[in-house]
Short mmCIF file of C-alpha atoms and ligand atoms in Angstrom, two decimals:
data_model
loop_
_atom_site.label_atom_id
_atom_site.label_comp_id
_atom_site.label_asym_id
_atom_site.label_seq_id
_atom_site.Cartn_x
_atom_site.Cartn_y
_atom_site.Cartn_z
CA MET W 876 0.00 0.00 0.00
CA GLY W 877 1.37 3.44 -0.96
CA PRO W 878 0.60 6.80 0.67
CA PRO W 879 -3.07 7.20 1.66
CA MET W 880 -5.44 8.29 -1.10
CA LEU W 881 -6.31 11.55 0.67
CA SER W 882 -2.66 12.60 0.90
CA ARG W 883 -2.07 11.78 -2.76
CA THR W 884 -5.12 13.82 -3.75
CA LEU W 885 -4.00 16.80 -1.67
CA LEU W 886 -0.45 16.66 -3.01
CA ALA W 887 -1.77 16.51 -6.57
CA ALA W 888 -4.05 19.47 -5.75
CA SER W 889 -1.03 21.39 -4.39
CA ARG W 890 0.20 21.52 -8.00
CA SER W 891 -3.16 22.38 -9.60
CA ARG W 892 -3.98 25.93 -10.72
CA LYS W 893 -7.71 25.24 -10.66
CA MET W 894 -7.61 24.00 -7.08
CA ARG W 895 -5.41 26.91 -6.10
CA SER W 896 -8.00 29.47 -7.20
CA ALA W 897 -10.86 27.46 -5.66
CA ILE W 898 -9.17 27.10 -2.27
CA THR W 899 -7.51 30.51 -2.00
CA GLY W 900 -10.82 32.12 -3.05
CA VAL W 901 -12.64 30.94 0.09
CA PRO W 902 -12.32 33.74 2.66
CA VAL W 903 -12.50 31.42 5.67
CA THR W 904 -9.46 29.46 4.45
CA ARG W 905 -7.37 32.29 5.84
CA ARG W 906 -8.19 31.44 9.48
CA VAL W 907 -6.97 27.89 9.01
CA VAL W 908 -3.93 29.06 7.09
CA ASP W 909 -3.06 31.37 10.02
CA ARG W 910 -2.36 28.33 12.16
CA PHE W 911 0.64 27.52 9.95
CA VAL W 912 1.59 30.88 8.41
CA ALA W 913 2.81 33.91 10.43
CA GLY W 914 0.98 36.62 8.49
CA ASP W 915 1.08 38.18 5.05
CA ASN W 916 3.97 40.56 5.55
CA LEU W 917 7.25 41.11 7.35
CA ASP W 918 5.72 43.35 10.03
CA GLN W 919 3.28 40.64 11.10
CA ALA W 920 5.91 37.89 10.84
CA SER W 921 8.42 39.92 12.90
CA LEU W 922 5.97 40.07 15.80
CA VAL W 923 5.53 36.29 15.78
CA ILE W 924 9.26 35.69 15.42
CA GLY W 925 10.13 38.17 18.20
CA GLY W 926 7.71 36.32 20.49
CA LEU W 927 9.25 32.93 19.72
CA VAL W 928 12.80 34.19 20.24
CA SER W 929 11.83 35.76 23.57
CA GLU W 930 10.65 32.31 24.68
CA GLY W 931 14.08 30.83 23.94
CA LEU W 932 13.22 29.27 20.61
CA ARG W 933 15.36 29.71 17.53
CA VAL W 934 13.69 30.48 14.22
CA THR W 935 14.23 29.91 10.51
CA VAL W 936 12.08 32.17 8.34
CA ASP W 937 10.65 31.27 4.95
CA ARG W 938 9.17 33.94 2.72
CA LEU W 939 6.54 31.87 0.94
CA GLY W 940 6.87 31.44 -2.80
CA GLU W 941 8.03 28.73 -5.20
CA ASP W 942 8.27 27.82 -8.89
CA THR W 943 9.04 31.35 -10.05
CA LEU W 944 9.15 31.63 -13.84
CA ASP W 945 10.10 35.28 -14.10
CA ALA W 946 13.55 36.77 -13.35
CA SER W 947 12.08 39.95 -11.88
CA ASP W 948 9.99 37.91 -9.41
CA ALA W 949 13.15 36.04 -8.41
CA ALA W 950 14.93 39.36 -7.88
CA ALA W 951 12.01 40.62 -5.78
CA THR W 952 12.26 37.50 -3.61
CA ARG W 953 15.99 38.09 -3.16
CA ASP W 954 15.39 41.73 -2.17
CA ALA W 955 12.70 40.68 0.30
CA TYR W 956 15.15 38.28 1.99
CA VAL W 957 17.86 40.93 2.14
CA GLU W 958 15.41 43.40 3.70
CA MET W 959 14.22 40.76 6.12
CA LEU W 960 17.74 39.99 7.35
CA LYS W 961 18.42 43.68 7.88
CA ARG W 962 15.20 43.93 9.88
CA PHE W 963 16.16 40.98 12.12
CA SER W 964 19.52 42.60 12.71
CA ASP W 965 17.90 45.95 13.60
CA LEU W 966 15.50 44.17 15.96
CA GLY W 967 18.43 42.42 17.66
CA ILE W 968 17.04 38.95 16.95
CA ALA W 969 19.31 37.91 14.05
CA GLU W 970 21.52 35.71 16.22
CA ASN W 971 18.62 33.31 16.77
CA THR W 972 16.81 33.94 13.50
CA GLU W 973 18.11 32.50 10.24
CA VAL W 974 16.38 32.17 6.86
CA SER W 975 15.19 29.22 4.75
CA LEU W 976 15.15 29.57 0.96
CA LYS W 977 13.55 27.70 -1.89
CA LEU W 978 15.85 27.97 -4.89
CA SER W 979 12.81 27.68 -7.19
CA ALA W 980 11.69 31.06 -5.82
CA LEU W 981 15.10 32.50 -6.67
CA GLY W 982 15.19 31.40 -10.30
CA GLN W 983 16.10 27.69 -10.38
CA LYS W 984 13.24 27.00 -12.83
CA LEU W 985 13.62 30.00 -15.14
CA PRO W 986 13.70 29.17 -18.86
CA LYS W 987 17.16 30.77 -19.28
CA ASP W 988 20.31 30.90 -17.10
CA ALA W 989 18.34 29.33 -14.27
CA GLU W 990 21.19 28.00 -12.13
CA LYS W 991 23.32 31.09 -12.61
CA ILE W 992 20.52 33.46 -11.59
CA ALA W 993 19.46 31.31 -8.61
CA MET W 994 23.10 31.20 -7.52
CA GLU W 995 23.57 34.98 -7.78
CA ASN W 996 20.39 35.61 -5.81
CA ALA W 997 21.40 33.05 -3.18
CA VAL W 998 24.84 34.69 -2.84
CA ALA W 999 23.22 38.10 -2.24
CA ILE W 1000 21.12 36.56 0.55
CA ALA W 1001 24.11 34.74 2.02
CA GLU W 1002 26.02 38.04 2.13
CA ALA W 1003 23.10 39.65 3.94
CA ALA W 1004 22.95 36.72 6.38
CA ARG W 1005 26.66 37.06 7.07
CA ALA W 1006 26.29 40.82 7.63
CA ALA W 1007 23.44 40.13 10.07
CA GLY W 1008 25.50 37.48 11.87
CA THR W 1009 23.22 34.56 11.07
CA THR W 1010 22.92 31.58 8.71
CA MET W 1011 20.67 30.25 5.98
CA THR W 1012 19.39 26.86 4.91
CA LEU W 1013 18.30 25.66 1.46
CA ASP W 1014 14.95 23.93 1.51
CA MET W 1015 14.74 20.81 -0.67
CA GLU W 1016 11.95 20.65 -3.25
CA ASP W 1017 10.85 17.72 -5.43
CA HIS W 1018 13.41 15.13 -6.56
CA THR W 1019 14.02 16.73 -9.97
CA THR W 1020 15.69 19.68 -8.19
CA VAL W 1021 18.06 17.79 -5.87
CA ASP W 1022 21.14 17.74 -8.13
CA ALA W 1023 20.83 21.45 -8.91
CA THR W 1024 20.27 22.33 -5.25
CA LEU W 1025 23.24 20.28 -4.03
CA GLY W 1026 25.37 21.84 -6.81
CA THR W 1027 24.41 25.34 -5.66
CA LEU W 1028 25.03 24.31 -2.04
CA ARG W 1029 28.57 23.14 -2.85
CA GLU W 1030 29.39 26.42 -4.57
CA LEU W 1031 27.86 28.51 -1.80
CA ARG W 1032 29.74 26.62 0.88
CA ALA W 1033 33.09 27.58 -0.62
CA ASP W 1034 32.45 31.14 0.63
CA PHE W 1035 29.71 30.57 3.20
CA PRO W 1036 30.51 27.22 4.88
CA TRP W 1037 27.57 27.62 7.27
CA VAL W 1038 24.90 27.33 4.57
CA GLY W 1039 22.67 24.38 5.47
CA VAL W 1040 20.49 22.10 3.36
CA ALA W 1041 17.37 20.01 3.85
CA ILE W 1042 17.71 16.34 2.89
CA GLN W 1043 14.69 14.09 2.43
CA ALA W 1044 14.79 10.59 3.95
CA ALA W 1045 12.12 9.42 1.49
CA LEU W 1046 14.48 9.58 -1.49
CA PHE W 1047 16.58 6.49 -2.28
CA ARG W 1048 19.54 8.70 -3.19
CA THR W 1049 19.65 10.25 0.28
CA GLU W 1050 21.83 7.54 1.79
CA GLY W 1051 24.66 8.59 -0.54
CA ASP W 1052 23.98 12.31 -0.23
CA ILE W 1053 24.01 12.14 3.57
CA THR W 1054 27.37 10.37 3.56
CA ASP W 1055 28.80 13.10 1.29
CA LEU W 1056 27.37 15.83 3.54
CA ALA W 1057 28.46 14.31 6.87
CA THR W 1058 31.58 16.46 7.13
CA ALA W 1059 32.81 18.82 9.85
CA GLY W 1060 30.46 21.73 10.50
CA SER W 1061 28.08 20.75 7.69
CA ARG W 1062 24.56 21.84 8.65
CA VAL W 1063 22.13 19.16 7.48
CA ARG W 1064 18.39 19.42 8.13
CA LEU W 1065 16.99 15.91 7.98
CA VAL W 1066 13.31 15.75 6.96
CA LYS W 1067 11.05 12.90 5.86
CA GLY W 1068 10.08 14.62 2.58
CA ALA W 1069 6.89 16.51 1.76
CA TYR W 1070 6.50 15.92 -1.99
CA MET W 1071 4.67 13.20 -3.90
CA GLU W 1072 7.46 11.19 -5.53
CA PRO W 1073 7.35 8.20 -7.91
CA ALA W 1074 8.24 4.70 -6.71
CA SER W 1075 11.30 4.80 -8.99
CA VAL W 1076 13.02 7.38 -6.76
CA ALA W 1077 11.41 7.27 -3.31
CA HIS W 1078 10.08 5.00 -0.59
CA GLN W 1079 6.29 4.86 -0.74
CA GLU W 1080 5.55 3.27 2.64
CA LYS W 1081 5.67 5.36 5.81
CA HIS W 1082 7.60 2.70 7.74
CA GLU W 1083 10.23 2.56 4.98
CA VAL W 1084 10.62 6.35 5.15
CA ASP W 1085 10.91 6.14 8.93
CA LYS W 1086 13.59 3.45 8.71
CA ALA W 1087 15.51 5.53 6.17
CA TYR W 1088 15.19 8.54 8.49
CA VAL W 1089 16.72 6.56 11.36
CA ARG W 1090 19.61 5.35 9.17
CA ALA W 1091 20.33 8.92 8.06
CA MET W 1092 20.20 10.13 11.68
CA LYS W 1093 22.74 7.47 12.66
CA THR W 1094 25.14 8.59 9.92
CA LEU W 1095 24.80 12.23 10.92
CA MET W 1096 24.99 11.73 14.68
CA ASN W 1097 28.15 9.63 14.34
CA SER W 1098 29.83 12.19 12.10
CA PRO W 1099 31.34 15.64 12.71
CA ALA W 1100 28.35 17.27 10.94
CA TYR W 1101 25.76 19.49 12.66
CA PRO W 1102 22.48 17.52 12.47
CA MET W 1103 19.20 19.44 12.42
CA ILE W 1104 16.52 16.89 13.28
CA ALA W 1105 13.40 18.31 11.63
CA SER W 1106 10.45 16.12 12.56
CA HIS W 1107 7.32 16.17 14.71
CA ASP W 1108 7.44 12.40 15.04
CA GLN W 1109 8.02 11.54 18.71
CA ARG W 1110 9.55 8.19 17.76
CA MET W 1111 12.19 9.94 15.65
CA ILE W 1112 12.87 12.40 18.49
CA ASP W 1113 13.25 9.59 21.02
CA ILE W 1114 15.66 7.72 18.73
CA ALA W 1115 17.59 10.96 18.15
CA HIS W 1116 17.99 11.30 21.92
CA LYS W 1117 19.36 7.79 22.19
CA LEU W 1118 21.84 8.41 19.36
CA ILE W 1119 22.89 11.72 20.95
CA ALA W 1120 23.56 9.96 24.26
CA ASP W 1121 25.45 7.09 22.57
CA ALA W 1122 27.61 9.51 20.59
CA GLY W 1123 28.18 11.70 23.68
CA ARG W 1124 27.11 14.80 21.76
CA GLU W 1125 26.98 18.15 23.54
CA PRO W 1126 23.70 20.14 23.31
CA ASP W 1127 25.38 22.78 21.11
CA SER W 1128 26.34 20.20 18.47
CA TYR W 1129 22.84 19.55 17.05
CA GLU W 1130 19.33 20.99 17.07
CA PHE W 1131 15.72 19.95 16.70
CA GLN W 1132 13.37 21.72 14.30
CA MET W 1133 9.60 21.82 13.89
CA LEU W 1134 7.13 23.80 11.81
CA HIS W 1135 5.31 26.86 13.16
CA GLY W 1136 1.97 25.84 14.67
CA ILE W 1137 2.71 22.10 14.95
CA ARG W 1138 3.41 20.44 18.33
CA THR W 1139 4.04 23.80 19.99
CA THR W 1140 4.02 22.31 23.52
CA GLU W 1141 6.72 19.82 22.57
CA GLN W 1142 8.75 22.66 21.01
CA ARG W 1143 8.83 24.44 24.38
CA ALA W 1144 9.51 21.23 26.30
CA ILE W 1145 12.67 20.68 24.26
CA VAL W 1146 13.86 24.21 25.03
CA ALA W 1147 13.09 23.67 28.72
CA SER W 1148 15.26 20.54 28.67
CA GLY W 1149 18.25 22.63 27.59
CA GLU W 1150 18.31 21.61 23.94
CA ALA W 1151 17.99 23.84 20.89
CA MET W 1152 14.66 23.94 19.03
CA ARG W 1153 14.32 25.95 15.86
CA VAL W 1154 10.86 26.76 14.51
CA TYR W 1155 10.34 27.09 10.76
CA VAL W 1156 8.19 30.19 10.32
CA PRO W 1157 6.68 30.86 6.88
CA PHE W 1158 5.00 34.15 6.01
CA GLY W 1159 3.61 35.86 2.90
CA ASP W 1160 0.56 35.65 0.69
CA ASP W 1161 1.81 32.83 -1.56
CA TRP W 1162 0.89 30.15 0.95
CA TYR W 1163 -1.08 27.72 -1.20
CA GLY W 1164 1.59 25.05 -1.90
CA TYR W 1165 2.90 25.12 1.67
CA PHE W 1166 -0.58 24.88 3.16
CA MET W 1167 -1.63 21.97 0.96
CA ARG W 1168 1.49 19.98 1.89
CA ARG W 1169 0.65 20.50 5.59
CA LEU W 1170 -2.91 19.24 5.00
CA ALA W 1171 -1.56 16.20 3.16
CA GLU W 1172 0.62 15.28 6.15
CA ARG W 1173 -2.27 14.86 8.50
CA PRO W 1174 -5.89 13.96 7.77
CA ALA W 1175 -6.92 15.69 11.02
CA ASN W 1176 -5.81 19.00 9.49
CA VAL W 1177 -8.21 18.43 6.62
CA MET W 1178 -11.05 17.84 9.08
CA PHE W 1179 -10.09 21.04 10.92
CA PHE W 1180 -10.20 22.88 7.59
CA LEU W 1181 -13.54 21.36 6.51
CA ASN W 1182 -15.09 22.03 9.92
CA SER W 1183 -14.16 25.67 9.73
CA LEU W 1184 -15.85 25.89 6.32
CA VAL W 1185 -19.04 24.42 7.74
CA LYS W 1186 -18.99 26.57 10.89
CA ARG W 1187 -18.42 29.91 9.18
P1 FDA M 1423 5.04 12.41 10.30
O1 FDA M 1423 4.53 13.00 9.05
O2 FDA M 1423 5.28 10.95 10.40
O3 FDA M 1423 4.30 13.00 11.51
C1 FDA M 1423 4.51 12.58 12.84
C2 FDA M 1423 3.50 13.26 13.75
O4 FDA M 1423 3.75 14.66 13.77
C3 FDA M 1423 2.06 13.14 13.28
O5 FDA M 1423 1.48 11.97 13.73
C4 FDA M 1423 1.45 14.38 13.90
O6 FDA M 1423 1.21 14.18 15.27
C5 FDA M 1423 2.54 15.39 13.77
N1 FDA M 1423 2.41 16.12 12.49
C6 FDA M 1423 3.17 15.94 11.36
N2 FDA M 1423 2.79 16.80 10.38
C7 FDA M 1423 1.77 17.50 10.89
C8 FDA M 1423 0.96 18.54 10.35
N3 FDA M 1423 1.11 19.00 9.11
N4 FDA M 1423 -0.01 19.06 11.15
C9 FDA M 1423 -0.18 18.61 12.42
N5 FDA M 1423 0.56 17.63 12.97
C10 FDA M 1423 1.52 17.08 12.22
N6 FDA M 1423 10.10 18.79 3.53
C11 FDA M 1423 10.72 18.87 2.33
O7 FDA M 1423 10.42 18.07 1.45
N7 FDA M 1423 11.67 19.83 2.11
C12 FDA M 1423 12.05 20.71 3.07
O8 FDA M 1423 12.92 21.55 2.84
C13 FDA M 1423 11.41 20.64 4.34
N8 FDA M 1423 11.73 21.49 5.35
C14 FDA M 1423 11.23 21.27 6.61
C15 FDA M 1423 11.70 22.01 7.69
C16 FDA M 1423 11.28 21.72 8.97
C17 FDA M 1423 11.80 22.51 10.12
C18 FDA M 1423 10.35 20.66 9.20
C19 FDA M 1423 9.88 20.31 10.57
C20 FDA M 1423 9.84 19.96 8.14
C21 FDA M 1423 10.27 20.25 6.83
N9 FDA M 1423 9.79 19.52 5.75
C22 FDA M 1423 10.42 19.65 4.55
C23 FDA M 1423 8.57 18.69 5.88
C24 FDA M 1423 8.89 17.23 6.13
O9 FDA M 1423 9.44 16.63 4.99
C25 FDA M 1423 7.62 16.45 6.50
O10 FDA M 1423 6.72 16.48 5.45
C26 FDA M 1423 6.93 16.94 7.76
O11 FDA M 1423 7.84 17.39 8.72
C27 FDA M 1423 6.06 15.82 8.38
O12 FDA M 1423 6.87 14.75 8.75
P2 FDA M 1423 7.25 14.38 10.27
O13 FDA M 1423 8.70 14.10 10.32
O14 FDA M 1423 6.80 15.46 11.16
O15 FDA M 1423 6.57 13.01 10.57
#
């Protein structure tokens, strides 16, 4: 049995223009979206982020947007990130607030000079991150983008060795990629993988993805890399704790990460235990793809969404 039908349908819908206009056109959708997205603009997001940082959480901020097909949109995304990093610096929260980028929002899918433009935009953001005294992490999108993203990562790391990357346990190739990335100081965010992928490239069964996640954690925890364990799955967190103890890792040599609005009590419990927890905070009006992937991860979220439509 592959992924549940409902998840497959939602992930297919996340790529559909028709569904996008149907779902984003319903006014009440916004209230449900607000559970996962920290507002439409930087002012609203800064309030949420400032609150999280004051509670001892770290943050990584994503300005929503993906699959840009226009170079001027990619440049606007770059400028928004640069402005954002300056704002975090001015607010005095940059030390605990980094940024997450999708290279497809910076030009990776443009019809011409895609990798060059994405790279230039990413460099401008990395320079702004360095000036602010913080870091950045490349999100990983569907499997067709992995080679390009890892290529850009390698180039970026020559000048900005602290640039991190998300790696998806679901992909068969990940075992090799993780081994390549398990070097000193390398910041690797391990995730299960949020995209619908064909059986030719990715595990289809949840327990296979979970097993692959554990294998990747083992490689990272027993290496000099800096593992970022990005999961809400308590079993993965418990296994991470065992691996941390076995490897004798200090609390400053790894971190946990979760998404804004998901398992918020557990996020604070991890901070209270003296470990680092970084919350991934997305903001902006282009929330459709992100929101649909969150619905696909958990049928209960769909019920929450449908209920709010009925109760409006
Ligand atoms: P799993 O999906 O097995 O969920 C375990 C439990 O967590 C669930 O039973 C539920 O209790 C809770 N939970 C999980 N998702 C929930 C949701 N949406 N709403 C409410 N509860 C939920 N993916 C990707 O492909 N590229 C990327 O760059 C990133 N980046 C990223 C950053 C960070 C910080 C996180 C936490 C996640 C990502 N992801 C990602 C998403 C990731 O691939 C994955 O889809 C989700 O994290 C869900 O997987 P879990 O590991 O949480 O486990």
